[in-house]
mmCIF file of C-alpha atoms in Angstrom:
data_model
loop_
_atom_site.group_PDB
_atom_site.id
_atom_site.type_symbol
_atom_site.label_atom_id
_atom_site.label_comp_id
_atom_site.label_asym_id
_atom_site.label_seq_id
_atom_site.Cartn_x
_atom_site.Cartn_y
_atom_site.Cartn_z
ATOM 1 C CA UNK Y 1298 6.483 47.034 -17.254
ATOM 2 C CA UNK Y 1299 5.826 46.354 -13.926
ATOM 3 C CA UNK Y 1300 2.947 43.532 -14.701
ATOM 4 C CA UNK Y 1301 6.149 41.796 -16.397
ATOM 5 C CA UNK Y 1302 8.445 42.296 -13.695
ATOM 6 C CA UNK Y 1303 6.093 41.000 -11.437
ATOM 7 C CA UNK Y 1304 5.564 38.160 -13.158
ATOM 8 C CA UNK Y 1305 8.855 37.243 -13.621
ATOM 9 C CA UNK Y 1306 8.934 37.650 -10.283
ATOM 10 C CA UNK Y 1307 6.211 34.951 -9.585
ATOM 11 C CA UNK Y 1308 7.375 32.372 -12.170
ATOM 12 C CA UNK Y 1309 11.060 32.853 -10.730
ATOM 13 C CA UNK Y 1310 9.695 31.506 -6.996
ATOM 14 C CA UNK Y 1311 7.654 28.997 -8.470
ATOM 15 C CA UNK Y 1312 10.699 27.264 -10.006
ATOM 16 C CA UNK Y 1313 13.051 27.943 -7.359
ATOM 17 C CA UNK Y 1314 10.015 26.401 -4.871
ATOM 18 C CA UNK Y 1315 9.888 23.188 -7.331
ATOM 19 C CA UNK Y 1316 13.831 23.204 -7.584
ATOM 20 C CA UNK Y 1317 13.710 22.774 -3.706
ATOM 21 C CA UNK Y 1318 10.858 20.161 -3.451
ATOM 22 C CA UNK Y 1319 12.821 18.338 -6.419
ATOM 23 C CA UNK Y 1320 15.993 18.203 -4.566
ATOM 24 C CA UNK Y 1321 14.298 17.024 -1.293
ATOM 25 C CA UNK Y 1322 12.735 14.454 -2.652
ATOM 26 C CA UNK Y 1323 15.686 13.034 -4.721
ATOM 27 C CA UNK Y 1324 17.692 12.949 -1.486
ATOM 28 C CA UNK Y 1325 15.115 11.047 0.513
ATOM 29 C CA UNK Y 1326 14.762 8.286 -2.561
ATOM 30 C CA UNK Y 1327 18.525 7.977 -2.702
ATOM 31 C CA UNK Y 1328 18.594 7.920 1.271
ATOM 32 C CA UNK Y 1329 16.109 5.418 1.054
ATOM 33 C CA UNK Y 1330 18.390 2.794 -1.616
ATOM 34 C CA UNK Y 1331 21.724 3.369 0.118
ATOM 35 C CA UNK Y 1332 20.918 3.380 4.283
ATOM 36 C CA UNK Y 1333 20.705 0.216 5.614
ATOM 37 C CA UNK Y 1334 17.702 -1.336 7.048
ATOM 38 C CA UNK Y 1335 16.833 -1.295 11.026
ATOM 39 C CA UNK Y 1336 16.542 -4.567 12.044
ATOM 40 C CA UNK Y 1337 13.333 -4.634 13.526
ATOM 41 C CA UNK Y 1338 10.476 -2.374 13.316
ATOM 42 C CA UNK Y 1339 7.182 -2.410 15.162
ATOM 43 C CA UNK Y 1340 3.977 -0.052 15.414
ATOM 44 C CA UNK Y 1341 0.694 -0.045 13.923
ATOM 45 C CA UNK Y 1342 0.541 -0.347 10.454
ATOM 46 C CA UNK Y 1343 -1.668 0.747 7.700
ATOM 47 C CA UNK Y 1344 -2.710 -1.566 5.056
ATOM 48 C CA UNK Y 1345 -1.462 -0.105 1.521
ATOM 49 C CA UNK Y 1346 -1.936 -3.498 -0.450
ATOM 50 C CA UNK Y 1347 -2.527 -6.828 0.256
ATOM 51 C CA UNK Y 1348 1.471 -8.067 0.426
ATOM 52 C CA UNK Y 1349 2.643 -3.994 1.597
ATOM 53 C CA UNK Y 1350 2.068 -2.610 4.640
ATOM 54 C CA UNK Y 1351 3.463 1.119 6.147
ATOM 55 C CA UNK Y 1352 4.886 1.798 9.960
ATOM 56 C CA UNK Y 1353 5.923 5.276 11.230
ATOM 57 C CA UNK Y 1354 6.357 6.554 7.557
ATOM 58 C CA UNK Y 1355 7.904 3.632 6.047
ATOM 59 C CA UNK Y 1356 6.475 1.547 3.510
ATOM 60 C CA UNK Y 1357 6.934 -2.433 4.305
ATOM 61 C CA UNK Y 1358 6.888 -5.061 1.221
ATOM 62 C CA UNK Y 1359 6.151 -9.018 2.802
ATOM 63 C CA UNK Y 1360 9.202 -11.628 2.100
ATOM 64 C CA UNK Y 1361 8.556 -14.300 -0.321
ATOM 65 C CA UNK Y 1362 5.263 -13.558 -1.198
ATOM 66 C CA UNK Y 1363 3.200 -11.919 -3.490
ATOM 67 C CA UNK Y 1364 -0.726 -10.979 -3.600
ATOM 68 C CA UNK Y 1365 -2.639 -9.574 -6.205
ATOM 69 C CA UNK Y 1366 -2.618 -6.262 -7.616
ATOM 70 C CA UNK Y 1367 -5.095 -3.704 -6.280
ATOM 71 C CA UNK Y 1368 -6.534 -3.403 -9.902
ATOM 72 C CA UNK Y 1369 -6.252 -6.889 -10.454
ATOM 73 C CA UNK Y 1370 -9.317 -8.821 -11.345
ATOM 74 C CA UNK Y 1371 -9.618 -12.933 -10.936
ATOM 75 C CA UNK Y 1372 -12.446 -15.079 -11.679
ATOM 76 C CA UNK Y 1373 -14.579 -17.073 -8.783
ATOM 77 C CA UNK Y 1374 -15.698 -20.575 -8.780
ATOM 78 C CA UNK Y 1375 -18.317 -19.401 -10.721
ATOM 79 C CA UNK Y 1376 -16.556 -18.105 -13.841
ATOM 80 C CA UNK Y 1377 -17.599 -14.241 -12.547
ATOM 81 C CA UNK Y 1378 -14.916 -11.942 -12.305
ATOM 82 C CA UNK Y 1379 -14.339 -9.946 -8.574
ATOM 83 C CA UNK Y 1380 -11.586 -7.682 -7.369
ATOM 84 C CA UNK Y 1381 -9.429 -9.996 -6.109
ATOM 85 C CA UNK Y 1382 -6.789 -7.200 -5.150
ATOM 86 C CA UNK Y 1383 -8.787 -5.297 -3.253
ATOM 87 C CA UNK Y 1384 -10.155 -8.460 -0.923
ATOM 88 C CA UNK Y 1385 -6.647 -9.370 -0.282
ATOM 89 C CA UNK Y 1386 -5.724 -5.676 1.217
ATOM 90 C CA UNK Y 1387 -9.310 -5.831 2.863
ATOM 91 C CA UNK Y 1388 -8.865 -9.080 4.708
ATOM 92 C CA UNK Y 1389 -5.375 -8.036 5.129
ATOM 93 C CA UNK Y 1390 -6.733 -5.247 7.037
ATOM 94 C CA UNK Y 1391 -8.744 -6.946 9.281
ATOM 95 C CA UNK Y 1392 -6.542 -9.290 9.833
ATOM 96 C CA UNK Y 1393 -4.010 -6.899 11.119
ATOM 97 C CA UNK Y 1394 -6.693 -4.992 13.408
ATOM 98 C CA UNK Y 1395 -7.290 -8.221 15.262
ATOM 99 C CA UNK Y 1396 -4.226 -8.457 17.193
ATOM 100 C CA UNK Y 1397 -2.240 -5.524 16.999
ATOM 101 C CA UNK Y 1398 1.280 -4.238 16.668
ATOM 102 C CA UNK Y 1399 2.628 -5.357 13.787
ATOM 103 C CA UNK Y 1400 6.644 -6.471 14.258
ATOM 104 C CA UNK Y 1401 8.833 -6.863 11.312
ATOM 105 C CA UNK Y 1402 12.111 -8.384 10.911
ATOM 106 C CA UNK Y 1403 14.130 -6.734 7.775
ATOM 107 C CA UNK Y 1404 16.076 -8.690 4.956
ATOM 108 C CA UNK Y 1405 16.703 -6.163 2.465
ATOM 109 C CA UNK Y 1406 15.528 -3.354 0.472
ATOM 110 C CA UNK Y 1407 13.731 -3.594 -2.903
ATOM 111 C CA UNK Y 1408 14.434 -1.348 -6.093
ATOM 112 C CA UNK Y 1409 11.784 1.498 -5.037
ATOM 113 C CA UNK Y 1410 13.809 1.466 -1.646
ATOM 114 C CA UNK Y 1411 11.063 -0.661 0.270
ATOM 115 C CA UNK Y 1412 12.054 -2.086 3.433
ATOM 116 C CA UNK Y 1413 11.256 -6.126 2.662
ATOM 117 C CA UNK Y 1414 10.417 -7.947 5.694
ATOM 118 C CA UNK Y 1415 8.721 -10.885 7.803
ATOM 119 C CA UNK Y 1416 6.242 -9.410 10.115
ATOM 120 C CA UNK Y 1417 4.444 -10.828 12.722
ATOM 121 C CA UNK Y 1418 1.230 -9.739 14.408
ATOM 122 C CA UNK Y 1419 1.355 -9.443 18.705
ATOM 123 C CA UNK Y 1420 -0.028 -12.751 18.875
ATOM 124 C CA UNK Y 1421 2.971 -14.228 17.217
ATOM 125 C CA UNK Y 1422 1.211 -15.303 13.918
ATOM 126 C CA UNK Y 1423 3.235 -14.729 10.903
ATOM 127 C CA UNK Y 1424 0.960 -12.363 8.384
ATOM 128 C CA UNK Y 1425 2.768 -13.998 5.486
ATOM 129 C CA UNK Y 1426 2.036 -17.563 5.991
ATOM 130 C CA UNK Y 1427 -1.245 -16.395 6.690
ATOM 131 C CA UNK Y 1428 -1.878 -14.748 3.693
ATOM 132 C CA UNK Y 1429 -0.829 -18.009 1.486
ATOM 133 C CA UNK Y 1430 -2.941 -20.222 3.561
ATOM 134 C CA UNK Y 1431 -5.757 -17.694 2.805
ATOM 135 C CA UNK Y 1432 -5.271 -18.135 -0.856
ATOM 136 C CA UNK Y 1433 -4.939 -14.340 -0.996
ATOM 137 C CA UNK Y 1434 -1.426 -14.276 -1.928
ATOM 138 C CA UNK Y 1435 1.140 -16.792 -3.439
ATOM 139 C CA UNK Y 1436 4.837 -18.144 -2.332
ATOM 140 C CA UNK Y 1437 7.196 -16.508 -4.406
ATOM 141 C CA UNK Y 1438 9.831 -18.878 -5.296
ATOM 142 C CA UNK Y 1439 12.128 -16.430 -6.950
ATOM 143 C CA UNK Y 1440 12.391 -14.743 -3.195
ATOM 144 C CA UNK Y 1441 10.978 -17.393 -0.586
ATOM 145 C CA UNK Y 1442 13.133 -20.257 -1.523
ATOM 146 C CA UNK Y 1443 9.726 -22.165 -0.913
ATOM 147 C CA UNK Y 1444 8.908 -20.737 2.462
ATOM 148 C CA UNK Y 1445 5.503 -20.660 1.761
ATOM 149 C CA UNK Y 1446 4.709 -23.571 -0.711
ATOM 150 C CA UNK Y 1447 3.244 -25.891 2.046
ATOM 151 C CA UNK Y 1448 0.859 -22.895 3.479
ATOM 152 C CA UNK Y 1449 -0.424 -22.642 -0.348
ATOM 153 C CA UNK Y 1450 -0.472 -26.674 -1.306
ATOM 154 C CA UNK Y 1451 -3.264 -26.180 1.102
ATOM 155 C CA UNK Y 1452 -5.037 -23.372 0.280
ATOM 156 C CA UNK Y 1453 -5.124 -24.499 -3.339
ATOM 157 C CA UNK Y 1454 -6.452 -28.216 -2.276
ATOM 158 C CA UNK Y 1455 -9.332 -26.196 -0.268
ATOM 159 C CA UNK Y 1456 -9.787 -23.906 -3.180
ATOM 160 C CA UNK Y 1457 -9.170 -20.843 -0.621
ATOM 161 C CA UNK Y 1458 -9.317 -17.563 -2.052
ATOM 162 C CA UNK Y 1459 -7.691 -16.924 -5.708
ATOM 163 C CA UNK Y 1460 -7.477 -20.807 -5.791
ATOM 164 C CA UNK Y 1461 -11.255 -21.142 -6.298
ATOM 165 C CA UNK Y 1462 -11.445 -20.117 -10.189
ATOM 166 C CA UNK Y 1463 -9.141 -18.730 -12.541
ATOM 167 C CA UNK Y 1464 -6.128 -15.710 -11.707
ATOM 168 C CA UNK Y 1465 -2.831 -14.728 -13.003
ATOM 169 C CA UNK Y 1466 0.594 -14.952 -10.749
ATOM 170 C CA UNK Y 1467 0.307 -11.436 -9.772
ATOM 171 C CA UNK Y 1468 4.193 -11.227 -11.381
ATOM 172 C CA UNK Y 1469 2.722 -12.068 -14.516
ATOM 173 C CA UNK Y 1470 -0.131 -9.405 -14.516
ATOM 174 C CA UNK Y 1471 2.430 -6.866 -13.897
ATOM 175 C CA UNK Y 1472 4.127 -7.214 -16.768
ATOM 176 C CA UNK Y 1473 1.438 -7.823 -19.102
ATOM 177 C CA UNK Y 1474 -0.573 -4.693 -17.531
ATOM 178 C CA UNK Y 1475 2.180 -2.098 -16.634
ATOM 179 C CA UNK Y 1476 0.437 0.753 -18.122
ATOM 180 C CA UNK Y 1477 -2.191 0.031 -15.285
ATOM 181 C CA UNK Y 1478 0.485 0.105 -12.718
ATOM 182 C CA UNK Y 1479 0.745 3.309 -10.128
ATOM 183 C CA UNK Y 1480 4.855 4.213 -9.485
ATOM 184 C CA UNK Y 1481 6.097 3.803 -6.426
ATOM 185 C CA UNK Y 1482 7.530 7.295 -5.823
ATOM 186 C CA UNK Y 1483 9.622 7.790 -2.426
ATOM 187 C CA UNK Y 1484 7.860 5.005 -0.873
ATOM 188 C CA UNK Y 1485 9.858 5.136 2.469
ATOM 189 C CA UNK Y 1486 9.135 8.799 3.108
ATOM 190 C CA UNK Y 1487 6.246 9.045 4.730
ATOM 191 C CA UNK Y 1488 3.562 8.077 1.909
ATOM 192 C CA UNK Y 1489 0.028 7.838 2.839
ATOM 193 C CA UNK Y 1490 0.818 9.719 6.202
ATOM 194 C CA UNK Y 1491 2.641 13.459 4.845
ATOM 195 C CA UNK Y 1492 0.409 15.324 2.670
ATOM 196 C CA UNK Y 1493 3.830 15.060 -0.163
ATOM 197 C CA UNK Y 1494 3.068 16.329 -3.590
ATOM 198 C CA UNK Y 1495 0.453 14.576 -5.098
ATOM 199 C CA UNK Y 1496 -0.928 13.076 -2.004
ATOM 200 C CA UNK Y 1497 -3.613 15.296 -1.413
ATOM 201 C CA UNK Y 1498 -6.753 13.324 -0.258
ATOM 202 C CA UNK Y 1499 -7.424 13.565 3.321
ATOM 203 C CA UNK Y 1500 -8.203 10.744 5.293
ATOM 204 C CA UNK Y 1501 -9.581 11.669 8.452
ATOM 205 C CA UNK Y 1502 -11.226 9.034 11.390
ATOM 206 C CA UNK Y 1503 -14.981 10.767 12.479
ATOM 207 C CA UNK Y 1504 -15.487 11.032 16.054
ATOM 208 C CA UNK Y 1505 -18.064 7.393 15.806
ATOM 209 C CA UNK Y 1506 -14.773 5.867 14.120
ATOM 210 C CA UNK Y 1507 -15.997 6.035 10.626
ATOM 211 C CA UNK Y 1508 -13.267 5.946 8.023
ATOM 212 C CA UNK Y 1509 -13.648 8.891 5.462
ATOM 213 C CA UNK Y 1510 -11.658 10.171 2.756
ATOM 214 C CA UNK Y 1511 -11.933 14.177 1.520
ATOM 215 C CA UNK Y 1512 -10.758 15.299 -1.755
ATOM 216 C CA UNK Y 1513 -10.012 19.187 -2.334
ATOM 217 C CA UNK Y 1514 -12.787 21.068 -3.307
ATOM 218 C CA UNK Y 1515 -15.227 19.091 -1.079
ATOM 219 C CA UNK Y 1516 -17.152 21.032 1.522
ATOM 220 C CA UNK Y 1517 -14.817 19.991 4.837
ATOM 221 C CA UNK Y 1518 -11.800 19.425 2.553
ATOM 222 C CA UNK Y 1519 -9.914 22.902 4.574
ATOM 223 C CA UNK Y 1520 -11.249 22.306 7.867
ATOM 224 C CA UNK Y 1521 -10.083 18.792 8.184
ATOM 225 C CA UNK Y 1522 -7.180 18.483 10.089
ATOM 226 C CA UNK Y 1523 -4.943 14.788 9.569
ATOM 227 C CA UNK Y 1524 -3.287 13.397 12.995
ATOM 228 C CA UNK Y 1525 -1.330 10.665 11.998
ATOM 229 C CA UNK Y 1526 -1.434 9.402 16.548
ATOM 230 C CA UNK Y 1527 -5.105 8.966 16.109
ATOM 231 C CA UNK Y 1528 -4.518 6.582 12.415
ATOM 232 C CA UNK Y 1529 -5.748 9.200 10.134
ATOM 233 C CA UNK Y 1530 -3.268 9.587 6.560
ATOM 234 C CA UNK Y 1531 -3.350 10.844 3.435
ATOM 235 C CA UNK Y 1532 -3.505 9.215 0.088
ATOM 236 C CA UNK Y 1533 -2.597 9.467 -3.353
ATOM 237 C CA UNK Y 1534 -5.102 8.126 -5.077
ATOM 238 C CA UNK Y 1535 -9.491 7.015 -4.190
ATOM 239 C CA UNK Y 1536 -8.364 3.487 -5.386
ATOM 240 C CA UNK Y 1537 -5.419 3.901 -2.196
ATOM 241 C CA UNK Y 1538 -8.191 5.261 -0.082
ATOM 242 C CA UNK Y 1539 -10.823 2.467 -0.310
ATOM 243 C CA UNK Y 1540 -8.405 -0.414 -0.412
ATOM 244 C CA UNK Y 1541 -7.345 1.112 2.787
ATOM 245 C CA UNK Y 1542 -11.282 1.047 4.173
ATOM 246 C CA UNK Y 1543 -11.740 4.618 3.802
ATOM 247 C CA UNK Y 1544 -15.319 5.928 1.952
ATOM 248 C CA UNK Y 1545 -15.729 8.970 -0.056
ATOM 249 C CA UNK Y 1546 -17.082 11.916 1.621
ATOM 250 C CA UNK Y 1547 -20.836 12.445 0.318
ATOM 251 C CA UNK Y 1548 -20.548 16.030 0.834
#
C-alpha cells in the first residue's frame, strides 16, 4: 500500500511539474504574438539560419527575404547536389563575425511571434541586401515590395550562389517538404541560449575558442557549464548545432 501511495505520489508532481512548465510556456508564446516590438535592437547575434538570426534571447527573422532551408538541398553548376541551407547560415555567420554588433530595426512580428526586421552590421552594411547579392537568399516579393530585386538581378547574372545550377524558392520547398520542417516553438524566449525543454545539447566555447557541442550522456555532458556573456548556447537539435559552427564532441 505504501509502494502505491508513493507512487501516486510521484506521478501526481510529475503532472503538476508539466502543468507548470505548460502554462509558462503558453504565456511566453502568447506574450510573444500580442507585445509590441522594440524598435531597435542591437547585440551580438547568433546565426540560427541563413535569413534568422537571435539577440539577447530573441529570435530575429530578415525583412523581405528569404534563404534556403537548413535541410534544403540545390544543385551546383555542375548538376551535383550540396547543402545549400547550411552554406547560407555558414557564410551568414562569418559574415556577421566580421564587423560586429548586429542592429535591427523592427517592422512586425511573424505568426511564430518572430520579431521581423532590417539589421545592419557596425559597419553600416545591410545583412539583407547582402545576402541577395550573395545569391544565398532571394527578394521576397510577397514582403519586400521589391527591395531586394536589383541586389539579386545581379547575383543571378554572375551566377552567385543558388543562381549557379538548379534550386527551389525556399517558399516553395516548404510547402512541398513540411514533414521535413522543425516547429518553431516559443521562438522569442530565449531559444538556443536557455536550456528550455527539449533544448538539451550544450554548446560550450573551449578555452583555444573551439566551438563544441555536448549531448547528454557524453563524458563532459554534466560538467559543462553554458555562459551565454562568453557566446556559448544551447540547441535543440545537431542539425541547429553545426549550422551554427559548432562540432560534435568526440568524447
Amino acid at each position: 500500500m505504501g509502494l502505491i501511495f508513493l507512487g501516486v505520489g510521484t506521478l501526481a508532481a510529475a503532472v503538476t511539474q508539466f502543468v507548470i512548465q505548460s502554462t509558462a510556456g503558453l504565456e511566453s508564446t502568447v506574450t510573444n504574438w500580442i507585445e509590441p516590438p522594440p524598435s531597435v535592437m542591437e547585440g551580438r547575434a547568433s546565426v540560427i539560419d541563413g535569413d534568422t538570426v537571435e539577440i539577447k534571447g530573441k529570435r530575429i527573422r530578415f525583412n523581405g527575404i528569404d534563404a534556403p532551408e537548413s535541410r534544403q538541398y540545390c544543385s551546383d553548376a555542375k548538376g551535383f547536389e550540396y547543402p545549400c541551407g547550411r552554406r547560407a547560415a555558414q557564410a551568414l555567420d562569418k559574415f556577421l563575425a566580421a564587423s560586429r554588433p548586429l542592429r535591427c530595426s523592427f517592422v512586425d512580428r511573424d505568426r511564430y511571434g518572430r520579431l521581423v526586421g532590417n539589421c545592419d552590421r557596425a559597419d553600416g552594411r545591410s545583412v539583407q541586401r547582402w545576402l541577395v547579392e550573395q545569391g544565398l537568399a532571394l527578394d521576397w516579393p510577397r514582403y519586400s515590395n521589391g527591395a531586394f530585386a536589383a541586389e539579386q538581378v545581379s547575383a543571378k547574372a554572375a551566377r552567385r550562389g543558388v543562381w549557379q545550377g538548379r534550386f527551389d524558392q525556399p517558399w516553395d520547398w516548404r510547402a512541398a517538404n513540411a514533414d521535413k520542417m522543425e516547429q518553431v516553438s516559443q521562438p522569442s524566449s530565449g531559444f538556443g541560449l536557455l536550456g528550455s525543454s527539449g533544448c538539451n545539447i550544450k554548446g560550450n566555447i573551449s578555452a583555444d575558442g573551439e566551438r563544441i557541442y555536448h549531448l547528454p550522456g557524453q563524458k563532459f555532458y554534466s560538467a559543462t557549464k553554458i555562459s551565454a556573456a562568453k557566446g556559448e548556447r544551447w540547441f535543440c537539435s545537431e542539425a541547429e548545432a553545426q549550422v551554427a559552427g559548432w562540432r560534435k564532441s568526440r568524447i
